[in-house]
Coordinates of C-alpha atoms and ligand atoms in Angstrom, one line a residue:
A25 CA 40.6 101.1 87.6
K26 CA 40.7 98.5 90.4
L27 CA 37.0 97.8 89.8
M28 CA 37.7 96.7 86.3
G29 CA 39.8 93.7 87.5
G30 CA 43.4 92.8 86.8
G31 CA 42.9 91.2 83.5
Q32 CA 41.5 94.3 81.9
I33 CA 44.2 96.5 83.3
Q34 CA 46.8 94.2 82.0
H35 CA 45.2 94.3 78.6
F36 CA 44.9 98.0 78.6
S37 CA 48.6 98.5 79.5
E38 CA 49.6 96.1 76.8
E39 CA 47.6 98.2 74.3
L40 CA 49.3 101.4 75.6
K41 CA 52.7 99.8 75.2
A42 CA 51.8 98.8 71.7
A43 CA 50.6 102.4 70.9
F44 CA 53.8 103.8 72.4
K45 CA 55.9 101.5 70.4
R46 CA 54.0 102.3 67.2
K47 CA 54.6 106.0 67.9
L48 CA 58.3 105.5 68.5
T49 CA 58.6 103.5 65.3
M50 CA 56.8 106.2 63.4
E51 CA 59.0 108.8 64.9
S52 CA 62.2 107.2 63.9
Q53 CA 60.8 106.4 60.4
L54 CA 59.7 109.9 60.0
R55 CA 63.2 111.1 60.8
A56 CA 64.5 108.9 58.1
A57 CA 61.7 110.0 55.7
L58 CA 63.2 113.5 55.5
D59 CA 66.6 112.1 54.6
H60 CA 65.3 109.5 52.2
K61 CA 63.1 112.0 50.3
E62 CA 59.9 110.1 51.1
L63 CA 57.9 113.3 51.8
F64 CA 56.2 115.0 48.8
L65 CA 53.6 117.7 48.2
M66 CA 50.3 117.7 46.4
Y67 CA 48.6 120.9 45.3
Q68 CA 44.8 121.6 45.5
P69 CA 43.3 124.5 43.4
K70 CA 41.2 127.2 45.0
I71 CA 38.7 128.8 42.7
A72 CA 37.4 132.4 42.7
L73 CA 33.7 132.3 42.4
K74 CA 33.4 135.7 40.8
D75 CA 35.0 134.5 37.5
G76 CA 35.9 130.8 37.9
S77 CA 39.7 131.6 37.8
V78 CA 42.3 129.7 39.8
A79 CA 43.0 132.0 42.8
G80 CA 45.6 129.9 44.5
L81 CA 46.8 126.4 45.5
E82 CA 46.9 124.7 48.9
V83 CA 50.1 122.7 49.5
L84 CA 49.3 119.3 51.2
L85 CA 52.0 117.1 52.6
R86 CA 52.2 113.3 51.9
W87 CA 54.6 110.6 53.1
R88 CA 55.3 107.7 50.8
H89 CA 56.2 105.1 53.4
P90 CA 58.4 102.3 52.1
R91 CA 56.0 99.6 53.4
H92 CA 52.6 101.3 54.2
G93 CA 52.3 103.3 51.0
V94 CA 51.1 106.9 51.2
V95 CA 50.4 108.0 54.7
S96 CA 48.0 110.9 55.5
P97 CA 49.3 114.0 57.3
V98 CA 46.4 113.5 59.8
E99 CA 48.4 110.5 61.0
F100 CA 51.9 111.8 61.0
I101 CA 51.7 115.5 61.7
P102 CA 50.7 115.0 65.3
V103 CA 53.7 112.6 65.8
A104 CA 56.0 115.1 64.1
E105 CA 54.7 117.9 66.3
E106 CA 55.3 116.0 69.5
A107 CA 58.8 114.8 68.4
G108 CA 59.8 118.3 67.4
L109 CA 60.4 117.1 63.9
I110 CA 57.7 119.4 62.6
V111 CA 60.1 122.3 62.6
E112 CA 62.4 120.6 60.1
I113 CA 59.5 119.2 58.1
G114 CA 57.7 122.5 58.1
E115 CA 60.7 124.3 56.7
W116 CA 61.1 121.6 54.1
V117 CA 57.4 122.1 53.1
L118 CA 57.8 125.9 52.9
K119 CA 61.0 125.7 50.8
S120 CA 59.7 123.0 48.5
A121 CA 56.5 124.8 47.9
V122 CA 58.1 128.1 46.9
D123 CA 60.8 126.2 44.9
Q124 CA 58.0 124.5 43.0
C125 CA 56.3 127.8 42.3
R126 CA 59.5 129.2 41.1
A127 CA 60.1 126.2 38.8
W128 CA 56.7 126.5 37.3
R129 CA 57.3 130.2 36.6
V130 CA 60.6 129.4 34.9
E131 CA 58.8 126.8 32.7
G132 CA 56.2 129.4 31.7
V133 CA 53.4 127.8 33.7
P134 CA 50.9 130.5 34.8
T135 CA 51.4 130.5 38.6
V136 CA 49.1 131.6 41.4
P137 CA 50.0 132.0 45.1
V138 CA 50.7 128.8 47.1
A139 CA 49.2 128.4 50.6
V140 CA 51.2 126.5 53.2
N141 CA 49.8 125.1 56.4
L142 CA 51.8 126.0 59.5
S143 CA 51.7 124.0 62.7
A144 CA 51.5 125.5 66.1
R145 CA 55.0 124.6 67.1
Q146 CA 56.5 125.9 63.9
F147 CA 54.7 129.1 64.4
H148 CA 55.6 129.7 68.0
R149 CA 58.9 127.9 68.5
T150 CA 60.9 129.0 65.5
D151 CA 61.9 132.3 63.9
I152 CA 59.0 131.9 61.5
V153 CA 59.2 135.5 60.1
G154 CA 62.9 135.2 59.3
C155 CA 62.4 131.7 57.8
V156 CA 59.5 132.8 55.6
A157 CA 61.4 135.9 54.5
S158 CA 64.6 134.0 53.6
V159 CA 62.8 131.1 51.9
V160 CA 60.9 133.4 49.6
R161 CA 63.9 135.6 48.9
D162 CA 66.1 132.6 48.1
A163 CA 63.5 131.3 45.6
G164 CA 63.4 134.7 43.9
L165 CA 59.7 135.1 44.6
A166 CA 57.7 137.8 46.3
P167 CA 56.0 137.3 49.7
G168 CA 52.7 137.9 47.9
D169 CA 53.3 134.5 46.2
L170 CA 52.9 132.9 49.6
E171 CA 49.8 132.4 51.7
L172 CA 50.0 131.0 55.2
E173 CA 47.2 129.0 56.8
L174 CA 47.0 129.1 60.6
T175 CA 44.4 127.6 62.8
E176 CA 42.4 129.5 65.4
S177 CA 43.6 127.2 68.2
M178 CA 47.2 128.2 67.5
S179 CA 46.6 131.7 68.6
V180 CA 44.3 131.3 71.6
Q181 CA 47.2 130.2 73.8
C182 CA 49.2 133.4 73.4
P183 CA 46.9 135.9 71.6
E184 CA 49.2 138.9 71.7
R185 CA 52.3 137.2 70.6
S186 CA 50.4 135.5 67.8
A187 CA 48.8 138.7 66.5
G188 CA 52.3 140.2 66.5
L189 CA 53.8 137.4 64.4
M190 CA 50.8 137.5 62.0
A191 CA 51.3 141.3 61.6
R192 CA 54.9 140.9 60.8
L193 CA 54.3 138.1 58.3
R194 CA 51.6 140.2 56.7
G195 CA 54.0 143.2 56.8
L196 CA 56.3 141.1 54.6
G197 CA 53.5 140.8 52.1
C198 CA 52.2 137.3 52.8
T199 CA 48.5 136.6 53.0
I200 CA 47.3 135.2 56.3
S201 CA 44.3 132.8 56.5
I202 CA 42.6 131.4 59.5
D203 CA 42.1 127.7 58.7
D204 CA 39.3 125.4 59.9
F205 CA 37.3 128.5 61.0
G206 CA 34.4 127.8 63.3
T207 CA 35.9 124.8 65.0
G208 CA 38.1 126.7 67.5
Y209 CA 37.1 128.6 70.5
S210 CA 38.4 132.1 69.7
S211 CA 36.0 134.9 70.7
L212 CA 34.6 137.2 68.1
S213 CA 36.1 140.2 69.8
Y214 CA 39.5 138.6 69.5
L215 CA 39.0 137.8 65.8
K216 CA 38.3 141.5 65.2
Q217 CA 41.8 142.3 66.3
L218 CA 43.6 139.6 64.4
P219 CA 45.7 140.9 61.5
V220 CA 44.4 138.4 58.9
D221 CA 43.2 138.6 55.3
K222 CA 41.0 135.5 55.0
L223 CA 38.8 133.0 56.8
K224 CA 38.5 129.4 55.7
I225 CA 35.2 127.8 56.6
D226 CA 35.8 124.3 57.9
R227 CA 34.6 121.3 55.9
S228 CA 32.3 120.2 58.8
F229 CA 29.9 123.1 58.1
V230 CA 30.2 122.8 54.3
Q231 CA 29.6 119.0 54.4
D232 CA 25.9 119.1 55.5
M233 CA 24.9 122.7 54.7
H234 CA 22.6 121.5 51.9
Q235 CA 20.7 119.3 54.4
S236 CA 21.0 121.1 57.7
A237 CA 19.4 124.5 58.3
E238 CA 21.8 125.0 61.2
S239 CA 25.0 124.5 59.2
M240 CA 23.6 126.7 56.4
A241 CA 22.9 129.4 59.0
M242 CA 26.5 129.1 60.3
V243 CA 28.0 129.3 56.9
K244 CA 25.9 132.4 56.0
A245 CA 26.8 134.0 59.4
I246 CA 30.5 133.4 58.9
I247 CA 30.5 134.9 55.4
A248 CA 28.5 138.0 56.5
M249 CA 30.7 138.5 59.5
A250 CA 33.9 138.1 57.5
H251 CA 32.8 140.6 54.9
G252 CA 31.8 143.0 57.6
L253 CA 35.4 142.7 58.8
R254 CA 36.6 143.2 55.2
L255 CA 38.0 139.7 55.1
E256 CA 37.8 137.3 52.2
V257 CA 36.1 133.9 52.7
I258 CA 37.0 130.5 51.3
A259 CA 35.0 127.3 51.9
E260 CA 36.9 124.0 52.0
G261 CA 35.7 120.5 51.3
V262 CA 33.1 121.4 48.6
E263 CA 32.0 118.2 46.9
L264 CA 28.5 118.8 45.6
Q265 CA 26.7 121.2 43.3
E266 CA 24.2 122.0 46.1
Q267 CA 27.0 123.1 48.4
L268 CA 28.5 125.2 45.7
D269 CA 25.1 126.8 44.9
G270 CA 24.5 127.6 48.6
L271 CA 28.0 129.1 49.0
R272 CA 27.6 131.2 45.9
A273 CA 24.2 132.5 47.1
A274 CA 25.7 133.4 50.5
G275 CA 28.5 135.4 48.7
C276 CA 31.5 133.2 49.4
D277 CA 34.6 134.4 47.6
Q278 CA 36.5 131.2 46.9
I279 CA 35.9 127.5 46.8
Q280 CA 38.2 124.5 47.4
G281 CA 37.2 120.9 47.2
F282 CA 36.7 117.7 45.2
Y283 CA 33.9 119.4 43.2
Y284 CA 36.6 121.3 41.3
S285 CA 39.7 119.2 41.9
K286 CA 41.4 116.8 44.2
P287 CA 44.9 117.6 45.3
L288 CA 47.2 117.2 42.3
S289 CA 50.8 116.1 41.7
P290 CA 53.1 118.9 40.5
E291 CA 53.0 117.6 36.9
D292 CA 49.2 117.4 36.9
C293 CA 48.9 120.7 38.6
A294 CA 51.1 122.4 35.9
G295 CA 48.8 120.9 33.3
Y296 CA 45.8 122.2 35.2
L297 CA 47.2 125.7 35.6
R298 CA 48.0 125.9 31.8
E299 CA 44.6 124.6 30.9
Q300 CA 42.7 127.0 33.2
A301 CA 44.7 130.0 32.0
A302 CA 44.2 129.2 28.3
P303 CA 41.7 131.5 26.5
Ligands
LIG409 P1 43.4 121.1 56.1 O1 44.3 122.2 56.2 O2 42.0 121.3 56.6 O3 43.4 120.6 54.6 C1 42.2 120.2 53.9 C2 42.1 118.7 53.9 O4 40.8 118.3 53.2 C3 43.2 118.0 53.0 O5 43.4 116.7 53.6 C4 42.5 117.8 51.7 O6 43.0 116.8 50.9 C5 41.1 117.5 52.1 N1 40.1 117.8 51.1 C6 40.1 118.8 50.2 N2 39.0 118.9 49.5 C7 38.2 117.9 50.0 C8 36.8 117.5 49.7 O7 36.1 118.0 48.8 N3 36.3 116.5 50.5 C9 37.0 115.9 51.4 N4 36.5 114.9 52.1 N5 38.3 116.3 51.7 C10 38.8 117.3 51.0 P2 44.9 116.2 53.8 O8 45.7 116.5 52.6 O9 44.8 114.8 54.3 O10 45.4 117.1 55.0 C11 44.8 116.9 56.3 C12 45.4 117.9 57.3 O11 46.8 117.8 57.5 C13 45.2 119.4 56.7 O12 43.9 119.8 57.0 C14 46.3 120.1 57.6 O13 45.8 120.4 58.8 C15 47.3 119.0 57.7 N6 48.4 119.3 56.8 C16 48.6 118.9 55.5 N7 49.7 119.3 55.0 C17 50.4 120.0 56.0 C18 51.7 120.6 56.1 O14 52.5 120.8 55.2 N8 52.0 121.1 57.3 C19 51.1 121.1 58.4 N9 51.5 121.6 59.6 N10 49.9 120.5 58.3 C20 49.6 119.9 57.1
LIG410 CA1 44.7 124.1 55.4
LIG411 CA1 41.3 123.6 56.6
LIG412 CA1 39.6 121.2 57.9

C-alpha cells in the first residue's frame, strides 16, 4: 500500500468511509422499511413444459424506497443479511406469501404453490422448521402449497445439519429446490444425499446455451443427472424461443423467465392465474 503513495491511500479510505456510511444508512432505512410497509412482493410464474400449465410462482422481494424508488433485492438482501435484519424480513416474506396465496384461494383464484427464497442466515440461525410450520398453519394452507428455494452454498458450510433441516422441511410436506444450481461448489456425491425435490438451473447457463456448445452441454448434463436422481428440473431466466426449444429438447420439466412472464404484482398475478386456468 505504501508504494501507491499517500494520496491514493487517502482517496481509498475516503471511498471506504463513504461505502460504510452508505451501508449504515441503508441498514437503518431498511429497519424503517419493515415498519413503514415499504417492502412488497412480486410473483413470477413457473410453467410446466409437458402441458403449458402454471406449475407455481416464485415470490420476489422488492423495496419501494421513499427517495430511490424500487430497490432490487440484489442490493439490499446482503445488507439485511449482515445486519441480521434478514430474519425479520424473511419471516415477513414467508408470512405475506402464504397470506397472499390464502387470499387468492378465498377469492376463488386458482392457486398454485408459492416458492419462497430463503437466505443462509434465516435457514441456519432461526427455527426455520417451526416458523414454516406455524406460518402455513396460521394461514390455513397445507405445507404442499409452499416451496422453498435454497442455494447450494448455504449447505456446503454444514452439510449434515443442512440435510437434516431439509429433511424436516420436506417431512412437513414442503417442496425443496436447490436454486442457482451449477454455480456453487457442492460435490456430486453430496448432492446425491441431499433430501431435495428439484434443481433450478442458474440463469448463467440458460443465457448463452443457444450460442455456446459448452453451456448447452452443461444444461443437458444437469437435466440428465437430475432425472437420474429422480429430481425435477426447472430453468430460470428463459428469455428466448431458442432457449426454450433447447430446454424442451433436453427434457427440462419447468421454465421460468421473461419469455413467459416477468414478475407480476398480486393483482396482475391473480388475473394471470385466472386466465391460464380458463378452458
Ligand atoms: P433468484 O432467486 O435467482 O431469482 C431470479 C431473479 O431473476 C429475479 O431477480 C428475477 O426477477 C430475475 N429473472 C426472472 N426471469 C428473468 C429473465 O428471463 N431474465 C432476466 N434477466 N432475469 C430474470 P430479482 O427479483 O431481482 O431477485 C434477485 C435475487 O434476490 C434472487 O435471485 C434471490 O436470490 C434474491 N431474493 C429475491 N427475493 C428474495 C427473498 O424474499 N428472500 C431472499 N433471501 N432472497 C431473495
Ligand atoms: Ca430463487
Ligand atoms: Ca435462482
Ligand atoms: Ca440466479
